[in-house]
Every structure is written in structure tokens, then in C-alpha cells.
């Protein structure tokens, strides 16, 4: 659309994501996940330049946009004559998962929708279990670099409480195994954070036996070295 | 369809392809690319068991089936308001490339269609250039294990002469680079033989500047080690 864009990104984001963002013409402002507030940096830039802040998840337009994936899932399932028992999607701040839940529960109310998170960064799973917003102890330390939001969003959490089933929590090793399965069986390159819902299905944390289940694999910004590590989990 | 299948496969096929074929329920009969005739082995099995031989390329039904990819390419281009200047596809015996050419030339006569081959196994390119069927000197020796047919087919070559533009020939290193680009830019796992047409576009052997070009990436049966080798061509 020819619009100038400034992207605020963690300094430890994959090099590939950083390079691709710059190659697409954006200016990148790096921040420290632990010391800096990306929200403050973003609104500071917006104030100075007149830019519009596009938040990663905590806005009705963002989550409804992401929810169009849910529309497609239900349409494709219907076209195949299938009523889905469950849908699972990756979750950081909850935009993708609650957006998908809005669409899926609206069109297919008997389908349960679940958010997948990395172990140690399962703020939404614990928030859903306790009924109040929980925070993660750490801000870094999982290969799922895109799923490290510290706590559910103010817009997304009430929706999550109303629409989502219990959270699904997977380890980094389970994520690497899921990436290898996506390579081997589906011929898809999936980044770690994008593979958590698939990992939950492959480990049985999301039961799939005799059930119709859809999982969302979202994002392929994975460095060569991390992908090679996933491949190394099972040699041929 | 519950039909018993016996697959005649080169003994040096990727381990992953072998494992996936067996996991799908087929019986696999291995043969030596240099010493054995897979056609003789196949027809011997068919005679003994009453099975029907499904050849890899040299049959009108096979190439028209593969040509449905050409129908989709032209339909998708039309939906995008684009008239294609060129289409390229991988080529071993010529089934996929001539099938696609039948569809594309029928629907979009101004589009040129090209077959991509690995260097040293460019029997079709040389056959098109000389006007008579040429044979490759070697039967093994490229990472493009699926593109090693020794000479164009009897059904496919006359079609190739009528429908295809000049052949495109790429080296193994150019193929590995194309696999890395498919990983990085398209998030797709493409096997070596499946990436030759993409390699021809990336190297400029198939000109793309200011032109509308479609390339077919076909096949993802690549071993972990070979894929890691492609990733290693460009580190992040």
C-alpha cells in the first residue's frame, strides 16, 4: 500500500525475521524484551511521526482480522462434510486464538477452541484456570520467540474466558518434534511458535483419536540453525 | 481406494520416500538404476499377479493427469488478471512438463512452456535442440534423484517437440540454492528434483524480469541430511 512502516521488534527475534522485515521496506526499531516496553516505544514513535499504532493483538480489529482463519477452517470443514470437534491455534497475547474462537464458535457452537502455549509462558492457560489474569515469571527462554507476551490482553482475555476451552501447554522439545513432522509429512516450514498447536495434537494433549480436529500452524520465520535443530530430532 | 500396490523404486531413492511409501501400505521392490530395467520388473510383476502397470510418465492418462496442474495455473493466472509469458516445470521422462504444456498451450497459446532438467541429465533439452531422442551418458550422479530418466518417452517426446520451448538446465548447486529460497521465502519443503524450474527462474536461465512467469515446484521427498545441506548454503 506504499505506507511507511516502523516495526518495533525484540532484539532477539530470529535474524531471518529481521532481514525479511527490512527487505520488505520497513524500518525496524529493536528493543530489549526484559528492559523495554514495546508499547511505550510504539506510542512514542506514533506521537512523534503521526503514525498509527497497529498493536500485535490487543485490539478488536486485529483479532477479528486474525479470526478470518477460523472462518476458512469452518468453511473448509463444512465443504468436506465434517463437523469439527476441536480447533487449536498458537497463542501469545491471544489475538489469533480468540479471533479464531469468535468465528468458529459463531458458526459451529459445538466445536471447542483451544490456545496453545510454550511451557513456562502459559499465562493464558493459567489465567483461564484461575479466572484472573496471570503473568509469566520470565520474559525470555523459549524457542517460541513469537509467543512470549507476558500476560493476556485486556481485549482478548474476556473473550478467551467466554470462548476458549482449557489451554494446551507444550515443551520446546515437543515443538521441535512438531516442526520435524510438518517438514516430513506436510512439507511445510513452520516456526517454533507456529507449531505449538500441532505439537499439542501430536502429543495427545489435544486428543485427536476418532475426533475431527483442526490445528493452525502460523508463521514460518525460523532461522536456518533452528530448523536444522528440528530436522536433527529424527535423522533419515 | 484399498487397492494393493507394488512400487518399483530405485535402491538409491531417498530413505524418506521409501519409508513414506511403505507407511502408506505399498510393497516396495527395489532395483538398481544402472543394472536393472524397472519397466521389465514392473511388467513381470503385473504378469504374475494380474496387476495393472501404472508407468511414471509415458502414457496419455498419466500426462493428462499431471497436466491438471497446468489447468490450475492458467485459471489462477486469469483470476489474477495475468496472461502468463512462460511456465516452467521439472522434467524427467516428460510426463509433467508435456501434460502441463497440453493444458497451458490449449488455454493460453501465447504462453511458452519449458522443461527443467539437471545438468548431465538434460536428455530432453538436447533432444529438442537436435530433433531426435538423445540419451544421458550416466544413470546416476545428480541430487535430483527423481529426474534421472535416461531418455524422453515415446508418448511424451512428440508432444514436447510440438509444445515446449527450449529446455532449461541447472546444476545441483543451483538446485540447492533454490531449495533454500523455497524454505526462506515460501516456507515450502521442495525436493531437489522438484526445485529445478524454480532454480532456472532464480538464475535467470528462465528470464523473469518484467514478465509474468509461473514455475512448478513438485515433490517434497527429501531426506533430512539433503535438506540441511540446502539450508547450509546460506546461514542466518
Tab-separated table of C-alpha atoms in Angstrom:
chain	number	residue	atom	x	y	z
A	1	UNK	CA	0.000	0.000	0.000
A	2	UNK	CA	3.047	2.244	-0.125
A	3	UNK	CA	2.664	3.191	3.539
A	4	UNK	CA	5.841	3.883	5.530
A	5	UNK	CA	6.123	1.353	8.355
A	6	UNK	CA	8.198	1.211	11.522
A	7	UNK	CA	8.256	-2.199	13.207
A	8	UNK	CA	9.165	-2.484	16.891
A	9	UNK	CA	10.774	-5.903	17.292
A	10	UNK	CA	12.631	-7.715	20.100
A	11	UNK	CA	16.415	-7.661	19.629
A	12	UNK	CA	16.466	-11.458	19.991
A	13	UNK	CA	13.958	-12.052	17.148
A	14	UNK	CA	15.172	-14.545	14.516
A	15	UNK	CA	17.729	-12.985	12.167
A	16	UNK	CA	15.611	-14.187	9.266
A	17	UNK	CA	12.531	-12.308	10.529
A	18	UNK	CA	14.601	-9.173	10.961
A	19	UNK	CA	16.132	-9.465	7.476
A	20	UNK	CA	12.779	-10.213	5.822
A	21	UNK	CA	11.111	-7.267	7.579
A	22	UNK	CA	13.835	-4.906	6.409
A	23	UNK	CA	13.768	-6.385	2.905
A	24	UNK	CA	10.037	-5.625	2.775
A	25	UNK	CA	10.909	-1.953	3.220
A	26	UNK	CA	10.130	-1.405	6.899
A	27	UNK	CA	12.280	0.498	9.346
A	28	UNK	CA	12.995	-1.757	12.329
A	29	UNK	CA	13.386	-0.458	15.884
A	30	UNK	CA	14.866	-3.094	18.179
A	31	UNK	CA	14.032	-3.323	21.866
A	32	UNK	CA	15.025	-5.429	24.852
A	33	UNK	CA	12.237	-7.808	25.890
A	34	UNK	CA	13.190	-7.543	29.555
A	35	UNK	CA	14.081	-3.866	29.985
A	36	UNK	CA	11.883	-2.040	27.471
A	37	UNK	CA	8.133	-1.650	26.961
A	38	UNK	CA	7.397	-2.116	23.279
A	39	UNK	CA	4.018	-0.453	23.795
A	40	UNK	CA	5.706	2.708	25.097
A	41	UNK	CA	8.258	2.700	22.270
A	42	UNK	CA	5.487	2.256	19.702
A	43	UNK	CA	3.276	5.025	21.045
A	44	UNK	CA	6.308	7.325	21.333
A	45	UNK	CA	7.094	6.840	17.651
A	46	UNK	CA	3.436	7.337	16.736
A	47	UNK	CA	3.257	10.597	18.682
A	48	UNK	CA	6.397	11.934	17.058
A	49	UNK	CA	5.593	10.920	13.466
A	50	UNK	CA	1.798	10.889	13.357
A	51	UNK	CA	1.851	7.170	12.553
A	52	UNK	CA	-0.999	4.859	13.580
A	53	UNK	CA	-0.116	2.166	16.130
A	54	UNK	CA	-1.018	-1.322	14.927
A	55	UNK	CA	-0.792	-3.480	18.069
A	56	UNK	CA	0.091	-7.180	17.764
A	57	UNK	CA	-3.095	-8.484	19.378
A	58	UNK	CA	-4.996	-6.346	21.858
A	59	UNK	CA	-7.423	-4.595	19.515
A	60	UNK	CA	-10.821	-5.734	18.155
A	61	UNK	CA	-9.796	-5.176	14.522
A	62	UNK	CA	-6.592	-7.204	14.921
A	63	UNK	CA	-8.262	-10.225	16.434
A	64	UNK	CA	-11.196	-10.196	14.028
A	65	UNK	CA	-8.728	-9.998	11.140
A	66	UNK	CA	-6.828	-12.965	12.519
A	67	UNK	CA	-10.164	-14.694	13.073
A	68	UNK	CA	-10.760	-14.963	9.336
A	69	UNK	CA	-8.588	-18.098	9.615
A	70	UNK	CA	-11.415	-19.510	11.732
A	71	UNK	CA	-13.969	-18.683	9.043
A	72	UNK	CA	-11.878	-20.580	6.493
A	73	UNK	CA	-11.444	-23.583	8.789
A	74	UNK	CA	-15.188	-23.958	9.348
A	75	UNK	CA	-15.986	-23.400	5.647
A	76	UNK	CA	-13.424	-25.991	4.569
A	77	UNK	CA	-14.645	-28.481	7.166
A	78	UNK	CA	-18.252	-27.996	6.027
A	79	UNK	CA	-17.221	-28.462	2.379
A	80	UNK	CA	-15.650	-31.767	3.458
A	81	UNK	CA	-18.832	-32.769	5.317
A	82	UNK	CA	-17.088	-32.601	8.689
A	83	UNK	CA	-18.245	-31.066	11.961
A	84	UNK	CA	-15.140	-30.216	13.918
A	85	UNK	CA	-14.786	-31.448	17.488
A	86	UNK	CA	-11.913	-29.109	18.248
A	87	UNK	CA	-9.719	-26.352	16.823
A	88	UNK	CA	-6.366	-25.311	18.292
A	89	UNK	CA	-4.167	-22.312	17.490
A	90	UNK	CA	-0.922	-20.806	18.805
A	91	UNK	CA	-1.262	-18.100	21.441
A	92	UNK	CA	0.908	-15.233	22.657
A	93	UNK	CA	-1.347	-12.349	23.668
A	94	UNK	CA	-4.444	-14.182	22.456
A	95	UNK	CA	-5.352	-12.300	19.264
A	96	UNK	CA	-5.185	-15.244	16.874
A	97	UNK	CA	-6.793	-17.746	19.233
A	98	UNK	CA	-9.683	-15.546	20.410
A	99	UNK	CA	-10.236	-14.245	16.868
A	100	UNK	CA	-10.488	-17.799	15.583
A	101	UNK	CA	-12.734	-18.710	18.528
A	102	UNK	CA	-15.116	-15.831	17.680
A	103	UNK	CA	-15.502	-17.170	14.139
A	104	UNK	CA	-15.597	-20.877	14.991
A	105	UNK	CA	-17.978	-20.649	17.965
A	106	UNK	CA	-20.275	-18.375	15.941
A	107	UNK	CA	-20.542	-20.839	13.051
A	108	UNK	CA	-20.021	-24.149	14.837
A	109	UNK	CA	-21.023	-23.791	18.520
A	110	UNK	CA	-20.276	-27.431	19.458
A	111	UNK	CA	-16.615	-27.106	18.433
A	112	UNK	CA	-14.204	-26.448	21.295
A	113	UNK	CA	-11.375	-23.982	20.645
A	114	UNK	CA	-8.026	-24.132	22.443
A	115	UNK	CA	-4.975	-21.899	22.685
A	116	UNK	CA	-1.517	-23.499	22.629
A	117	UNK	CA	1.386	-22.009	24.605
A	118	UNK	CA	5.011	-22.886	25.369
A	119	UNK	CA	5.791	-24.320	28.818
A	120	UNK	CA	6.818	-21.504	31.177
A	121	UNK	CA	4.876	-18.979	29.078
A	122	UNK	CA	1.392	-20.379	29.703
A	123	UNK	CA	-0.078	-17.199	31.135
A	124	UNK	CA	-3.374	-17.677	29.307
A	125	UNK	CA	-3.769	-21.332	30.341
A	126	UNK	CA	-3.216	-20.339	33.995
A	127	UNK	CA	-5.430	-17.272	33.652
A	128	UNK	CA	-8.243	-19.418	32.275
A	129	UNK	CA	-7.768	-21.983	35.060
A	130	UNK	CA	-7.749	-19.383	37.860
A	131	UNK	CA	-10.214	-16.889	36.384
A	132	UNK	CA	-7.822	-13.945	36.772
A	133	UNK	CA	-5.052	-12.608	34.555
A	134	UNK	CA	-1.728	-14.292	35.384
A	135	UNK	CA	1.777	-13.207	34.383
A	136	UNK	CA	4.695	-15.321	33.217
A	137	UNK	CA	7.720	-15.464	35.554
A	138	UNK	CA	10.153	-14.961	32.660
A	139	UNK	CA	10.205	-12.789	29.548
A	140	UNK	CA	12.683	-14.937	27.579
A	141	UNK	CA	13.763	-18.562	27.495
A	142	UNK	CA	11.667	-20.491	24.935
A	143	UNK	CA	12.473	-21.173	21.286
A	144	UNK	CA	8.920	-19.942	20.621
A	145	UNK	CA	10.111	-16.350	20.238
A	146	UNK	CA	6.739	-15.124	18.930
A	147	UNK	CA	4.742	-16.443	21.920
A	148	UNK	CA	6.347	-14.630	24.846
A	149	UNK	CA	3.727	-11.966	25.658
A	150	UNK	CA	3.781	-11.654	29.455
A	151	UNK	CA	0.030	-11.724	30.131
A	152	UNK	CA	-3.312	-11.958	28.272
A	153	UNK	CA	-4.621	-8.771	26.679
A	154	UNK	CA	-7.380	-6.616	28.105
A	155	UNK	CA	-9.464	-7.126	24.982
A	156	UNK	CA	-8.562	-10.777	24.440
A	157	UNK	CA	-8.879	-12.184	27.975
A	158	UNK	CA	-12.657	-11.657	28.447
A	159	UNK	CA	-13.188	-13.248	25.038
A	160	UNK	CA	-10.899	-16.133	25.963
A	161	UNK	CA	-12.871	-16.719	29.164
A	162	UNK	CA	-16.127	-16.847	27.225
A	163	UNK	CA	-14.971	-18.803	24.161
A	164	UNK	CA	-11.882	-20.958	24.836
A	165	UNK	CA	-11.567	-24.407	26.363
A	166	UNK	CA	-8.628	-25.381	28.602
A	167	UNK	CA	-5.188	-24.225	27.432
A	168	UNK	CA	-2.622	-26.554	25.865
A	169	UNK	CA	0.980	-26.325	27.056
A	170	UNK	CA	3.914	-27.905	25.217
A	171	UNK	CA	7.679	-28.058	25.764
A	172	UNK	CA	10.341	-26.779	23.369
A	173	UNK	CA	11.322	-30.376	22.523
A	174	UNK	CA	7.711	-31.196	21.646
A	175	UNK	CA	7.657	-28.098	19.432
A	176	UNK	CA	10.854	-29.168	17.631
A	177	UNK	CA	9.333	-32.612	17.042
A	178	UNK	CA	6.200	-30.994	15.597
A	179	UNK	CA	8.341	-28.863	13.260
A	180	UNK	CA	10.042	-32.067	12.063
A	181	UNK	CA	6.648	-33.697	11.432
A	182	UNK	CA	5.489	-30.625	9.482
A	183	UNK	CA	8.682	-30.906	7.378
A	184	UNK	CA	8.343	-34.641	6.830
A	185	UNK	CA	4.600	-35.110	6.417
A	186	UNK	CA	3.228	-31.758	5.270
A	187	UNK	CA	6.312	-30.306	3.530
A	188	UNK	CA	5.787	-27.063	5.421
A	189	UNK	CA	8.298	-24.803	7.133
A	190	UNK	CA	6.756	-23.799	10.473
A	191	UNK	CA	8.464	-21.588	13.048
A	192	UNK	CA	8.613	-22.800	16.669
A	193	UNK	CA	5.768	-20.616	17.932
A	194	UNK	CA	3.713	-21.602	14.901
A	195	UNK	CA	3.977	-25.286	15.775
A	196	UNK	CA	2.622	-25.345	19.353
A	197	UNK	CA	-0.935	-26.331	18.401
A	198	UNK	CA	0.357	-29.096	16.130
A	199	UNK	CA	2.614	-30.240	18.984
A	200	UNK	CA	-0.380	-30.426	21.319
A	201	UNK	CA	-2.171	-32.712	18.844
A	202	UNK	CA	0.876	-34.922	18.214
A	203	UNK	CA	1.490	-35.405	21.942
A	204	UNK	CA	-2.160	-36.200	22.669
A	205	UNK	CA	-2.505	-33.175	24.940
A	206	UNK	CA	-5.210	-32.232	22.467
A	207	UNK	CA	-6.940	-35.611	21.952
A	208	UNK	CA	-7.376	-36.498	18.293
A	209	UNK	CA	-8.313	-40.203	18.253
A	210	UNK	CA	-11.689	-40.678	16.492
A	211	UNK	CA	-12.200	-36.916	16.517
A	212	UNK	CA	-12.252	-34.239	13.804
A	213	UNK	CA	-9.611	-31.720	14.848
A	214	UNK	CA	-8.085	-28.728	13.041
A	215	UNK	CA	-4.809	-27.178	14.165
A	216	UNK	CA	-3.453	-23.859	12.957
A	217	UNK	CA	0.253	-23.674	12.048
A	218	UNK	CA	1.016	-19.971	11.857
A	219	UNK	CA	4.324	-18.408	10.886
A	220	UNK	CA	7.486	-19.571	9.157
A	221	UNK	CA	10.068	-17.069	10.396
A	222	UNK	CA	12.599	-19.622	11.574
A	223	UNK	CA	16.358	-19.353	11.318
A	224	UNK	CA	18.290	-21.971	9.371
A	225	UNK	CA	20.062	-23.194	12.520
A	226	UNK	CA	16.831	-23.677	14.482
A	227	UNK	CA	15.219	-25.522	11.592
A	228	UNK	CA	18.293	-27.750	11.265
A	229	UNK	CA	17.945	-28.478	15.001
A	230	UNK	CA	14.348	-29.633	14.419
A	231	UNK	CA	15.458	-31.815	11.493
A	232	UNK	CA	18.104	-33.355	13.742
A	233	UNK	CA	15.398	-34.728	16.052
A	234	UNK	CA	14.877	-37.546	13.566
A	235	UNK	CA	17.516	-38.481	11.024
A	236	UNK	CA	16.994	-40.298	7.720
B	1	UNK	CA	-9.079	-46.997	-2.664
B	2	UNK	CA	-7.993	-50.159	-0.851
B	3	UNK	CA	-6.066	-51.419	-3.896
B	4	UNK	CA	-2.911	-53.466	-3.248
B	5	UNK	CA	0.103	-51.639	-4.693
B	6	UNK	CA	3.639	-52.693	-5.533
B	7	UNK	CA	6.018	-49.803	-6.178
B	8	UNK	CA	9.234	-50.387	-8.163
B	9	UNK	CA	11.724	-47.880	-6.841
B	10	UNK	CA	15.474	-47.247	-7.302
B	11	UNK	CA	17.546	-48.586	-4.407
B	12	UNK	CA	19.156	-45.143	-4.043
B	13	UNK	CA	15.830	-43.310	-3.637
B	14	UNK	CA	15.689	-41.058	-0.548
B	15	UNK	CA	15.160	-43.060	2.640
B	16	UNK	CA	12.251	-40.786	3.458
B	17	UNK	CA	10.472	-41.587	0.176
B	18	UNK	CA	10.986	-45.289	0.806
B	19	UNK	CA	9.705	-45.061	4.378
B	20	UNK	CA	6.687	-42.945	3.400
B	21	UNK	CA	5.773	-45.327	0.562
B	22	UNK	CA	5.888	-48.315	2.908
B	23	UNK	CA	3.978	-46.409	5.598
B	24	UNK	CA	1.221	-45.768	3.030
B	25	UNK	CA	0.802	-49.549	2.740
B	26	UNK	CA	2.636	-50.294	-0.517
B	27	UNK	CA	5.008	-53.177	-1.092
B	28	UNK	CA	8.300	-51.765	-2.393
B	29	UNK	CA	10.521	-53.619	-4.868
B	30	UNK	CA	13.959	-52.034	-5.107
B	31	UNK	CA	16.036	-52.063	-8.268
B	32	UNK	CA	19.451	-50.898	-9.419
B	33	UNK	CA	19.210	-47.860	-11.710
B	34	UNK	CA	22.230	-48.985	-13.717
B	35	UNK	CA	21.796	-52.752	-13.976
B	36	UNK	CA	18.027	-53.308	-13.956
B	37	UNK	CA	15.150	-52.263	-16.201
B	38	UNK	CA	12.329	-51.016	-13.997
B	39	UNK	CA	9.926	-51.420	-16.916
B	40	UNK	CA	10.775	-55.148	-17.168
B	41	UNK	CA	10.493	-55.618	-13.422
B	42	UNK	CA	7.112	-53.868	-13.414
B	43	UNK	CA	5.641	-55.809	-16.293
B	44	UNK	CA	6.971	-59.068	-14.800
B	45	UNK	CA	5.133	-58.360	-11.534
B	46	UNK	CA	1.981	-57.393	-13.443
B	47	UNK	CA	2.048	-60.612	-15.463
B	48	UNK	CA	2.484	-62.752	-12.360
B	49	UNK	CA	-0.122	-61.018	-10.195
B	50	UNK	CA	-2.612	-59.620	-12.703
B	51	UNK	CA	-1.829	-56.096	-11.516
B	52	UNK	CA	-2.130	-53.088	-13.834
B	53	UNK	CA	1.119	-51.271	-14.649
B	54	UNK	CA	0.952	-47.555	-13.866
B	55	UNK	CA	4.010	-46.093	-15.629
B	56	UNK	CA	5.667	-42.951	-14.242
B	57	UNK	CA	5.193	-40.835	-17.366
B	58	UNK	CA	4.924	-42.481	-20.783
B	59	UNK	CA	1.144	-42.903	-21.021
B	60	UNK	CA	-1.553	-40.449	-22.183
B	61	UNK	CA	-3.560	-40.806	-18.966
B	62	UNK	CA	-0.542	-40.139	-16.780
B	63	UNK	CA	0.487	-36.974	-18.550
B	64	UNK	CA	-3.030	-35.604	-18.825
B	65	UNK	CA	-3.490	-36.265	-15.101
B	66	UNK	CA	-0.280	-34.390	-14.354
B	67	UNK	CA	-1.437	-31.677	-16.782
B	68	UNK	CA	-4.273	-30.674	-14.447
B	69	UNK	CA	-1.578	-28.606	-12.703
B	70	UNK	CA	-1.437	-26.588	-15.940
B	71	UNK	CA	-5.209	-26.055	-15.864
B	72	UNK	CA	-4.933	-24.688	-12.333
B	73	UNK	CA	-2.025	-22.397	-13.228
B	74	UNK	CA	-3.919	-20.787	-16.128
B	75	UNK	CA	-7.133	-20.494	-14.092
B	76	UNK	CA	-5.317	-18.851	-11.190
B	77	UNK	CA	-3.442	-16.503	-13.527
B	78	UNK	CA	-6.714	-15.495	-15.222
B	79	UNK	CA	-8.356	-14.898	-11.843
B	80	UNK	CA	-5.448	-12.561	-11.047
B	81	UNK	CA	-5.856	-10.767	-14.388
B	82	UNK	CA	-2.498	-12.041	-15.645
B	83	UNK	CA	-1.563	-13.522	-19.017
B	84	UNK	CA	1.464	-15.700	-18.426
B	85	UNK	CA	4.560	-15.196	-20.565
B	86	UNK	CA	6.089	-18.503	-19.511
B	87	UNK	CA	5.526	-21.618	-17.394
B	88	UNK	CA	8.317	-23.989	-16.322
B	89	UNK	CA	8.114	-27.427	-14.704
B	90	UNK	CA	10.557	-30.163	-13.649
B	91	UNK	CA	11.189	-32.915	-16.194
B	92	UNK	CA	12.382	-36.500	-16.001
B	93	UNK	CA	10.617	-38.513	-18.720
B	94	UNK	CA	8.454	-35.554	-19.667
B	95	UNK	CA	5.032	-36.504	-18.291
B	96	UNK	CA	4.551	-33.495	-16.018
B	97	UNK	CA	6.019	-30.947	-18.441
B	98	UNK	CA	4.179	-32.121	-21.571
B	99	UNK	CA	0.943	-32.618	-19.608
B	100	UNK	CA	1.176	-29.066	-18.319
B	101	UNK	CA	2.052	-27.842	-21.827
B	102	UNK	CA	-1.066	-29.522	-23.265
B	103	UNK	CA	-3.243	-27.645	-20.789
B	104	UNK	CA	-1.410	-24.317	-20.911
B	105	UNK	CA	-0.990	-24.121	-24.699
B	106	UNK	CA	-4.645	-25.092	-25.138
B	107	UNK	CA	-5.909	-22.316	-22.892
B	108	UNK	CA	-3.186	-19.697	-23.327
B	109	UNK	CA	-1.435	-20.204	-26.698
B	110	UNK	CA	0.963	-17.250	-26.323
B	111	UNK	CA	2.488	-18.700	-23.136
B	112	UNK	CA	5.765	-20.589	-23.631
B	113	UNK	CA	6.252	-23.762	-21.615
B	114	UNK	CA	9.678	-25.082	-20.603
B	115	UNK	CA	11.002	-28.270	-19.020
B	116	UNK	CA	13.740	-28.020	-16.389
B	117	UNK	CA	16.410	-30.710	-16.055
B	118	UNK	CA	19.568	-31.300	-14.000
B	119	UNK	CA	22.926	-30.756	-15.731
B	120	UNK	CA	24.193	-34.058	-17.149
B	121	UNK	CA	20.623	-35.396	-17.341
B	122	UNK	CA	19.333	-32.950	-19.941
B	123	UNK	CA	18.240	-35.588	-22.460
B	124	UNK	CA	15.045	-33.689	-23.306
B	125	UNK	CA	16.795	-30.326	-23.786
B	126	UNK	CA	19.281	-31.954	-26.168
B	127	UNK	CA	16.549	-33.957	-27.886
B	128	UNK	CA	14.566	-30.764	-28.510
B	129	UNK	CA	17.671	-28.984	-29.790
B	130	UNK	CA	18.686	-31.786	-32.165
B	131	UNK	CA	15.226	-33.002	-33.168
B	132	UNK	CA	15.969	-36.624	-32.261
B	133	UNK	CA	15.749	-38.521	-28.969
B	134	UNK	CA	19.054	-38.257	-27.064
B	135	UNK	CA	20.219	-40.380	-24.125
B	136	UNK	CA	22.057	-39.297	-20.977
B	137	UNK	CA	25.621	-40.575	-20.561
B	138	UNK	CA	25.049	-41.516	-16.924
B	139	UNK	CA	22.183	-43.072	-14.970
B	140	UNK	CA	23.175	-41.691	-11.564
B	141	UNK	CA	25.083	-38.719	-10.211
B	142	UNK	CA	22.693	-35.821	-9.510
B	143	UNK	CA	20.946	-34.960	-6.246
B	144	UNK	CA	17.778	-34.715	-8.383
B	145	UNK	CA	17.022	-38.417	-7.834
B	146	UNK	CA	13.543	-38.157	-9.380
B	147	UNK	CA	14.779	-36.648	-12.669
B	148	UNK	CA	17.152	-39.326	-13.943
B	149	UNK	CA	15.087	-40.985	-16.716
B	150	UNK	CA	17.614	-41.827	-19.459
B	151	UNK	CA	15.696	-40.510	-22.476
B	152	UNK	CA	12.366	-38.849	-23.377
B	153	UNK	CA	9.307	-41.103	-23.622
B	154	UNK	CA	7.747	-42.301	-26.867
B	155	UNK	CA	4.458	-40.640	-25.954
B	156	UNK	CA	5.963	-37.520	-24.410
B	157	UNK	CA	8.676	-36.607	-26.946
B	158	UNK	CA	6.412	-35.812	-29.938
B	159	UNK	CA	4.283	-33.666	-27.612
B	160	UNK	CA	7.405	-31.963	-26.291
B	161	UNK	CA	8.534	-31.159	-29.837
B	162	UNK	CA	5.184	-29.621	-30.639
B	163	UNK	CA	4.521	-27.793	-27.364
B	164	UNK	CA	7.707	-26.987	-25.432
B	165	UNK	CA	10.175	-24.134	-25.772
B	166	UNK	CA	13.921	-24.612	-25.240
B	167	UNK	CA	14.919	-26.734	-22.231
B	168	UNK	CA	16.311	-25.277	-19.013
B	169	UNK	CA	19.347	-26.947	-17.440
B	170	UNK	CA	20.535	-26.267	-13.882
B	171	UNK	CA	23.370	-27.532	-11.689
B	172	UNK	CA	22.992	-29.320	-8.348
B	173	UNK	CA	24.307	-26.235	-6.537
B	174	UNK	CA	21.699	-24.049	-8.252
B	175	UNK	CA	19.059	-26.572	-7.157
B	176	UNK	CA	20.254	-26.462	-3.529
B	177	UNK	CA	20.091	-22.655	-3.634
B	178	UNK	CA	16.528	-22.838	-4.970
B	179	UNK	CA	15.543	-25.213	-2.147
B	180	UNK	CA	16.953	-22.695	0.326
B	181	UNK	CA	14.938	-19.894	-1.282
B	182	UNK	CA	11.778	-22.041	-1.137
B	183	UNK	CA	12.481	-22.583	2.586
B	184	UNK	CA	13.208	-18.932	3.318
B	185	UNK	CA	10.714	-17.107	1.108
B	186	UNK	CA	7.853	-19.548	0.501
B	187	UNK	CA	8.109	-21.736	3.632
B	188	UNK	CA	7.923	-24.828	1.432
B	189	UNK	CA	9.897	-28.053	1.581
B	190	UNK	CA	10.839	-28.918	-2.001
B	191	UNK	CA	12.915	-31.941	-3.015
B	192	UNK	CA	15.912	-31.400	-5.335
B	193	UNK	CA	14.177	-32.604	-8.500
B	194	UNK	CA	11.144	-30.521	-7.574
B	195	UNK	CA	13.194	-27.321	-7.466
B	196	UNK	CA	14.802	-27.300	-10.946
B	197	UNK	CA	12.220	-24.998	-12.539
B	198	UNK	CA	12.486	-22.579	-9.617
B	199	UNK	CA	16.287	-22.736	-9.953
B	200	UNK	CA	16.025	-21.834	-13.642
B	201	UNK	CA	13.997	-18.734	-12.749
B	202	UNK	CA	16.307	-17.686	-9.892
B	203	UNK	CA	19.411	-17.995	-12.063
B	204	UNK	CA	17.844	-16.074	-14.953
B	205	UNK	CA	18.112	-19.061	-17.285
B	206	UNK	CA	14.367	-18.614	-17.477
B	207	UNK	CA	14.098	-14.811	-17.783
B	208	UNK	CA	11.638	-13.296	-15.314
B	209	UNK	CA	12.325	-9.538	-15.389
B	210	UNK	CA	9.143	-7.642	-16.351
B	211	UNK	CA	7.480	-10.931	-17.293
B	212	UNK	CA	4.660	-12.995	-15.777
B	213	UNK	CA	6.166	-16.407	-15.098
B	214	UNK	CA	4.850	-19.457	-13.216
B	215	UNK	CA	7.170	-22.221	-12.025
B	216	UNK	CA	6.029	-25.598	-10.731
B	217	UNK	CA	7.697	-26.948	-7.580
B	218	UNK	CA	6.753	-30.616	-7.473
B	219	UNK	CA	7.661	-33.103	-4.766
B	220	UNK	CA	8.871	-32.895	-1.179
B	221	UNK	CA	10.520	-36.289	-0.689
B	222	UNK	CA	13.835	-35.006	0.580
B	223	UNK	CA	15.979	-36.556	3.279
B	224	UNK	CA	16.804	-34.548	6.377
B	225	UNK	CA	20.518	-34.508	5.516
B	226	UNK	CA	19.965	-33.208	1.974
B	227	UNK	CA	17.615	-30.507	3.238
B	228	UNK	CA	20.148	-29.499	5.887
B	229	UNK	CA	22.725	-29.259	3.082
B	230	UNK	CA	20.444	-26.819	1.227
B	231	UNK	CA	19.930	-24.773	4.410
B	232	UNK	CA	23.713	-24.630	4.808
B	233	UNK	CA	24.032	-22.727	1.513
B	234	UNK	CA	23.021	-19.570	3.371
B	235	UNK	CA	23.305	-19.271	7.118
B	236	UNK	CA	21.369	-16.902	9.378
